Amino acid sequence: MENPNKTIDDVIRKMKSNRRKTNTNLILKAYNFAEENHNGQKRLSGEDYIIHPLNVAYILADLHLDDATICAALLHDVVEDTKVTNEDITRIFGEEIAEMVAGVTKLSKIQYETIEEAQVENYRKMFLAMGKDIRVILIKLADRLHNMRTLSNLKRERQIANAKETMELYAPLANRLGIYSLKWELEDLSFRYLYPEEYRELVMSIEKKREERIEFIEKIMAEIRVALKKERIVAEVTGRAKHLYSIYRKMQRDNITIDQVYDLFALRIIVNSVKDCYAALGVVHDLYTPMPGRFKDYIAVPKPNMYQSIHNTLIGPKGTPFEVQVRTWDMHRIAEYGIAAHWAYKEANRFKKSNVIVEEDKLAWLRETLEWQKDMQDPNEFLKTLKTELFEDEVYVFTPKGEIKTLPRDATPIDFAYSIHAEVGHRMVGCKINSKMMPIVTPLKSGDIVEIITSDTAKGPSRDWLKIVKSSSAKTKITQWFKKTEREDNIEKGKDILEKEIKKIGMTHSELFKPEWIQIVLSRYNYNTVEDMYASIGFGGISPNKIITRLLEEYKKEHEEEKIEQKIQELVTEKTKSKKPAKHGVIVEGIDNCLVKLSKCCNPVPGDDIIGYITKGRGVSVHRKDCTNLKDLLLDEGRIIEVEWYDEKETAKYNVDIQVLANDRTGLLSDVVKEITNLKINIMGVNTRTSKDRIACIEATLEVQNIEQLNQVIKQIRKVDSVYEVTRKK
């Protein structure tokens, strides 16, 4: 259920209900500044844009965040979407608020090779800012939550893309930070848009037996309340429905139907002390029989995201299972708000040294991930590692002295050794698991007791360990060892690798390695010196091809200008200035009998606005003016030449690619093909696929005479039932 839009009065009222002191003037100042600069801007729903930052601020106020965070939430889009600069924010609101706003502002001035690279660099920037100030990611999570609540205003493709990103990145991040109040809603909203049919079916199925289940759980709650009162245990007993996505995931994992999911409702018992938690659990065990193997004590062994609670599944009346969670009020606060609760608690107690909670300790996993990724220039590798770190697949293992270590799933004793200390890992020669000698690559299981055997004569880690270890911490420490001990070797190795790759493309070191070009490469990849770059290539931190590609870009800019100008001059002077048409019905301005090729990347047809590009040895390549590749071609202005369509008497045919998006149904492809053939248009090829969310994508290559005929066929296909978009591929 979407929340109604909030006002600034709602935000301030919520702030005052949660905190003893609220700087109302500062919050109003931020609101007025945001409203003034967003004035005239609208959301896709047609609402004033200021509605969005207001709702983001309210979500954060509900998480008990401080004044500075609320101001940053109100201002979080002004730098990205208005003329306001980060310097303006710093001058008016101070450095603390400005840094948070900068942390959630997307990178826009830097040009990247691909959209994916730009997106990953935005993630990297956001997480680096998060490493300095956790509030940055809290703002981003609240921003994403409100966008998900209003996702219905976007086109279907954007809904799917946003929901997928939320499910893969933001919901796991909320989980990693222990903010379950956001995690559940982000997951359920993503589920709703990614799998709409399954979502609707699940909602309807749950609703059918809702009354019966409520009656069942209320009977149990009443019995437990009476029993707790007899034992003089002060407790609040509540029942809650399980979240939709967690039910769906359980059905998929166990291959069961909704009727087989008995614990759709869970009981929660909240008490005043840890002692009362175990006493309350004893009372529940006296009333109902526990199910074997379902007891989890997260109080004795908390989750890395600070979550603490006792979970158990019991057999209720008529043999129906139900789940019970037992926790204290402090545990409940942390379970709902996670790292945000720690931040609020720290702020409230910052003058009581004994009570200050250093939240950075809870973010060790993030610092380790960022440390490991400093040397990883591949954006896809960064995102892969980040997602691995976010998902909560972990094992709990013990040192011989009983200390608990939390490691990623499938971690090995090598990971365990490095979790103790870097030197323990470097000097590791063997291990014992549960008192038995085992290979150091053995995957660990929860409950294992691990003992590391070290030797002062050990030569250090093996490079193969980098492929075996699962934790970012171990990868970081191993990589640092190699960087430190083998730097000179890595530099020489990197030089050799780069030299070989340069020879492969038929060039020499001196042709590519101009000081000014090297400096551009060093700045782009954040290296201080050329030796740092060589060392990174040597130990596999960056591909030599990435370095060469950047250098070639600079080489081309300088060396091709003269050749291009000379070639154009030859073409112009040697040929007459007639307008005799070339093949394909295209006239090249001022050049007779010129080889002309219609570019396959955009497939121009008569009626399209076109431009020519002089290629090396292959004549003139003709592109549409809206071709996605034209941006790169325009960098070589000297090779651009005017072309125009020739009005041929004989009818020529041109291939063009279209894409049809539709809700999948029986007979869809047949109906689309029928509309095309009715217009007597040849179909040169068809490719169809259907996504998990039952969106059909039909890609077809058609043979048309001109742009008018193409527009006519697109118009007819749009009339087909279930089709919601038809586009010409660029």
mmCIF file of N, CA, C and O in Angstrom, residues 663-701:
data_model
loop_
_atom_site.group_PDB
_atom_site.id
_atom_site.type_symbol
_atom_site.label_atom_id
_atom_site.label_comp_id
_atom_site.label_asym_id
_atom_site.label_seq_id
_atom_site.Cartn_x
_atom_site.Cartn_y
_atom_site.Cartn_z
ATOM 1 N N ASN A 663 2.873 -8.054 -23.928
ATOM 2 C CA ASN A 663 2.565 -9.047 -22.904
ATOM 3 C C ASN A 663 2.331 -10.382 -23.619
ATOM 4 O O ASN A 663 1.513 -10.460 -24.536
ATOM 5 N N ASP A 664 3.050 -11.413 -23.211
ATOM 6 C CA ASP A 664 3.029 -12.681 -23.940
ATOM 7 C C ASP A 664 1.639 -13.328 -23.902
ATOM 8 O O ASP A 664 0.945 -13.273 -22.884
ATOM 9 N N ARG A 665 1.249 -13.912 -25.030
ATOM 10 C CA ARG A 665 -0.023 -14.649 -25.126
ATOM 11 C C ARG A 665 0.048 -15.595 -26.311
ATOM 12 O O ARG A 665 0.925 -15.472 -27.181
ATOM 13 N N THR A 666 -0.879 -16.535 -26.347
ATOM 14 C CA THR A 666 -0.950 -17.485 -27.461
ATOM 15 C C THR A 666 -1.347 -16.751 -28.745
ATOM 16 O O THR A 666 -2.278 -15.933 -28.743
ATOM 17 N N GLY A 667 -0.649 -17.016 -29.841
ATOM 18 C CA GLY A 667 -0.997 -16.426 -31.138
ATOM 19 C C GLY A 667 -0.442 -15.046 -31.373
ATOM 20 O O GLY A 667 -0.730 -14.422 -32.401
ATOM 21 N N LEU A 668 0.389 -14.521 -30.443
ATOM 22 C CA LEU A 668 0.916 -13.163 -30.575
ATOM 23 C C LEU A 668 1.769 -13.023 -31.836
ATOM 24 O O LEU A 668 1.553 -12.111 -32.651
ATOM 25 N N LEU A 669 2.745 -13.919 -32.018
ATOM 26 C CA LEU A 669 3.636 -13.820 -33.171
ATOM 27 C C LEU A 669 2.867 -13.921 -34.478
ATOM 28 O O LEU A 669 3.115 -13.175 -35.428
ATOM 29 N N SER A 670 1.890 -14.825 -34.521
ATOM 30 C CA SER A 670 1.078 -14.998 -35.730
ATOM 31 C C SER A 670 0.355 -13.710 -36.101
ATOM 32 O O SER A 670 0.308 -13.314 -37.268
ATOM 33 N N ASP A 671 -0.203 -13.013 -35.092
ATOM 34 C CA ASP A 671 -0.947 -11.766 -35.349
ATOM 35 C C ASP A 671 -0.018 -10.657 -35.846
ATOM 36 O O ASP A 671 -0.390 -9.857 -36.721
ATOM 37 N N VAL A 672 1.205 -10.585 -35.272
ATOM 38 C CA VAL A 672 2.159 -9.557 -35.699
ATOM 39 C C VAL A 672 2.587 -9.805 -37.140
ATOM 40 O O VAL A 672 2.618 -8.887 -37.970
ATOM 41 N N VAL A 673 2.918 -11.060 -37.471
ATOM 42 C CA VAL A 673 3.344 -11.415 -38.834
ATOM 43 C C VAL A 673 2.232 -11.129 -39.843
ATOM 44 O O VAL A 673 2.473 -10.642 -40.954
ATOM 45 N N LYS A 674 0.993 -11.400 -39.444
ATOM 46 C CA LYS A 674 -0.163 -11.166 -40.329
ATOM 47 C C LYS A 674 -0.264 -9.695 -40.725
ATOM 48 O O LYS A 674 -0.500 -9.360 -41.894
ATOM 49 N N GLU A 675 -0.077 -8.789 -39.747
ATOM 50 C CA GLU A 675 -0.164 -7.354 -40.033
ATOM 51 C C GLU A 675 0.933 -6.929 -41.010
ATOM 52 O O GLU A 675 0.717 -6.074 -41.868
ATOM 53 N N ILE A 676 2.114 -7.541 -40.867
ATOM 54 C CA ILE A 676 3.234 -7.173 -41.751
ATOM 55 C C ILE A 676 2.975 -7.658 -43.180
ATOM 56 O O ILE A 676 3.128 -6.915 -44.152
ATOM 57 N N THR A 677 2.545 -8.912 -43.307
ATOM 58 C CA THR A 677 2.326 -9.487 -44.648
ATOM 59 C C THR A 677 1.124 -8.863 -45.349
ATOM 60 O O THR A 677 1.079 -8.806 -46.573
ATOM 61 N N ASN A 678 0.132 -8.381 -44.567
ATOM 62 C CA ASN A 678 -1.025 -7.703 -45.176
ATOM 63 C C ASN A 678 -0.602 -6.466 -45.952
ATOM 64 O O ASN A 678 -1.268 -6.039 -46.902
ATOM 65 N N LEU A 679 0.534 -5.841 -45.528
ATOM 66 C CA LEU A 679 1.037 -4.646 -46.216
ATOM 67 C C LEU A 679 2.019 -5.016 -47.334
ATOM 68 O O LEU A 679 2.686 -4.151 -47.886
ATOM 69 N N LYS A 680 2.113 -6.336 -47.612
ATOM 70 C CA LYS A 680 2.973 -6.854 -48.682
ATOM 71 C C LYS A 680 4.443 -6.484 -48.460
ATOM 72 O O LYS A 680 5.156 -6.061 -49.376
ATOM 73 N N ILE A 681 4.856 -6.627 -47.198
ATOM 74 C CA ILE A 681 6.243 -6.347 -46.832
ATOM 75 C C ILE A 681 6.932 -7.670 -46.525
ATOM 76 O O ILE A 681 6.398 -8.498 -45.781
ATOM 77 N N ASN A 682 8.117 -7.852 -47.103
ATOM 78 C CA ASN A 682 8.870 -9.092 -46.870
ATOM 79 C C ASN A 682 9.509 -9.088 -45.482
ATOM 80 O O ASN A 682 10.045 -8.070 -45.039
ATOM 81 N N ILE A 683 9.445 -10.254 -44.835
ATOM 82 C CA ILE A 683 10.119 -10.427 -43.546
ATOM 83 C C ILE A 683 11.391 -11.218 -43.808
ATOM 84 O O ILE A 683 11.350 -12.374 -44.226
ATOM 85 N N MET A 684 12.558 -10.585 -43.555
ATOM 86 C CA MET A 684 13.848 -11.211 -43.854
ATOM 87 C C MET A 684 14.337 -12.095 -42.704
ATOM 88 O O MET A 684 15.170 -12.969 -42.887
ATOM 89 N N GLY A 685 13.824 -11.844 -41.506
ATOM 90 C CA GLY A 685 14.251 -12.645 -40.354
ATOM 91 C C GLY A 685 13.455 -12.259 -39.117
ATOM 92 O O GLY A 685 13.023 -11.114 -38.980
ATOM 93 N N VAL A 686 13.220 -13.236 -38.229
ATOM 94 C CA VAL A 686 12.472 -12.992 -36.986
ATOM 95 C C VAL A 686 13.165 -13.710 -35.833
ATOM 96 O O VAL A 686 13.601 -14.858 -35.972
ATOM 97 N N ASN A 687 13.262 -13.023 -34.713
ATOM 98 C CA ASN A 687 13.808 -13.636 -33.494
ATOM 99 C C ASN A 687 12.888 -13.280 -32.329
ATOM 100 O O ASN A 687 12.528 -12.107 -32.156
ATOM 101 N N THR A 688 12.449 -14.261 -31.571
ATOM 102 C CA THR A 688 11.546 -13.986 -30.447
ATOM 103 C C THR A 688 12.116 -14.579 -29.161
ATOM 104 O O THR A 688 12.818 -15.579 -29.182
ATOM 105 N N ARG A 689 11.808 -13.916 -28.053
ATOM 106 C CA ARG A 689 12.166 -14.435 -26.728
ATOM 107 C C ARG A 689 11.159 -13.897 -25.715
ATOM 108 O O ARG A 689 10.547 -12.845 -25.932
ATOM 109 N N THR A 690 10.997 -14.640 -24.632
ATOM 110 C CA THR A 690 10.068 -14.245 -23.569
ATOM 111 C C THR A 690 10.809 -14.237 -22.240
ATOM 112 O O THR A 690 11.473 -15.202 -21.893
ATOM 113 N N SER A 691 10.703 -13.124 -21.488
ATOM 114 C CA SER A 691 11.405 -13.000 -20.204
ATOM 115 C C SER A 691 10.630 -13.716 -19.105
ATOM 116 O O SER A 691 9.493 -14.158 -19.302
ATOM 117 N N LYS A 692 11.271 -13.815 -17.930
ATOM 118 C CA LYS A 692 10.644 -14.485 -16.790
ATOM 119 C C LYS A 692 9.331 -13.823 -16.384
ATOM 120 O O LYS A 692 8.431 -14.476 -15.869
ATOM 121 N N ASP A 693 9.253 -12.498 -16.588
ATOM 122 C CA ASP A 693 8.022 -11.788 -16.215
ATOM 123 C C ASP A 693 7.015 -11.765 -17.355
ATOM 124 O O ASP A 693 6.083 -10.960 -17.352
ATOM 125 N N ARG A 694 7.219 -12.670 -18.335
ATOM 126 C CA ARG A 694 6.259 -12.897 -19.435
ATOM 127 C C ARG A 694 6.087 -11.681 -20.353
ATOM 128 O O ARG A 694 4.998 -11.370 -20.808
ATOM 129 N N ILE A 695 7.195 -10.989 -20.558
ATOM 130 C CA ILE A 695 7.217 -9.921 -21.553
ATOM 131 C C ILE A 695 7.841 -10.512 -22.824
ATOM 132 O O ILE A 695 8.964 -11.012 -22.800
ATOM 133 N N ALA A 696 7.093 -10.479 -23.932
ATOM 134 C CA ALA A 696 7.585 -11.026 -25.197
ATOM 135 C C ALA A 696 8.329 -9.942 -25.966
ATOM 136 O O ALA A 696 7.874 -8.798 -26.047
ATOM 137 N N CYS A 697 9.484 -10.300 -26.512
ATOM 138 C CA CYS A 697 10.265 -9.374 -27.337
ATOM 139 C C CYS A 697 10.437 -10.002 -28.720
ATOM 140 O O CYS A 697 11.045 -11.068 -28.860
ATOM 141 N N ILE A 698 9.860 -9.377 -29.743
ATOM 142 C CA ILE A 698 9.949 -9.871 -31.123
ATOM 143 C C ILE A 698 10.844 -8.908 -31.904
ATOM 144 O O ILE A 698 10.542 -7.715 -31.993
ATOM 145 N N GLU A 699 11.958 -9.420 -32.445
ATOM 146 C CA GLU A 699 12.848 -8.606 -33.269
ATOM 147 C C GLU A 699 12.747 -9.111 -34.703
ATOM 148 O O GLU A 699 12.922 -10.309 -34.957
ATOM 149 N N ALA A 700 12.441 -8.199 -35.621
ATOM 150 C CA ALA A 700 12.236 -8.604 -37.018
ATOM 151 C C ALA A 700 13.027 -7.703 -37.954
ATOM 152 O O ALA A 700 13.177 -6.500 -37.697
ATOM 153 N N THR A 701 13.533 -8.303 -39.044
ATOM 154 C CA THR A 701 14.190 -7.535 -40.108
ATOM 155 C C THR A 701 13.235 -7.493 -41.294
ATOM 156 O O THR A 701 12.842 -8.543 -41.820
#
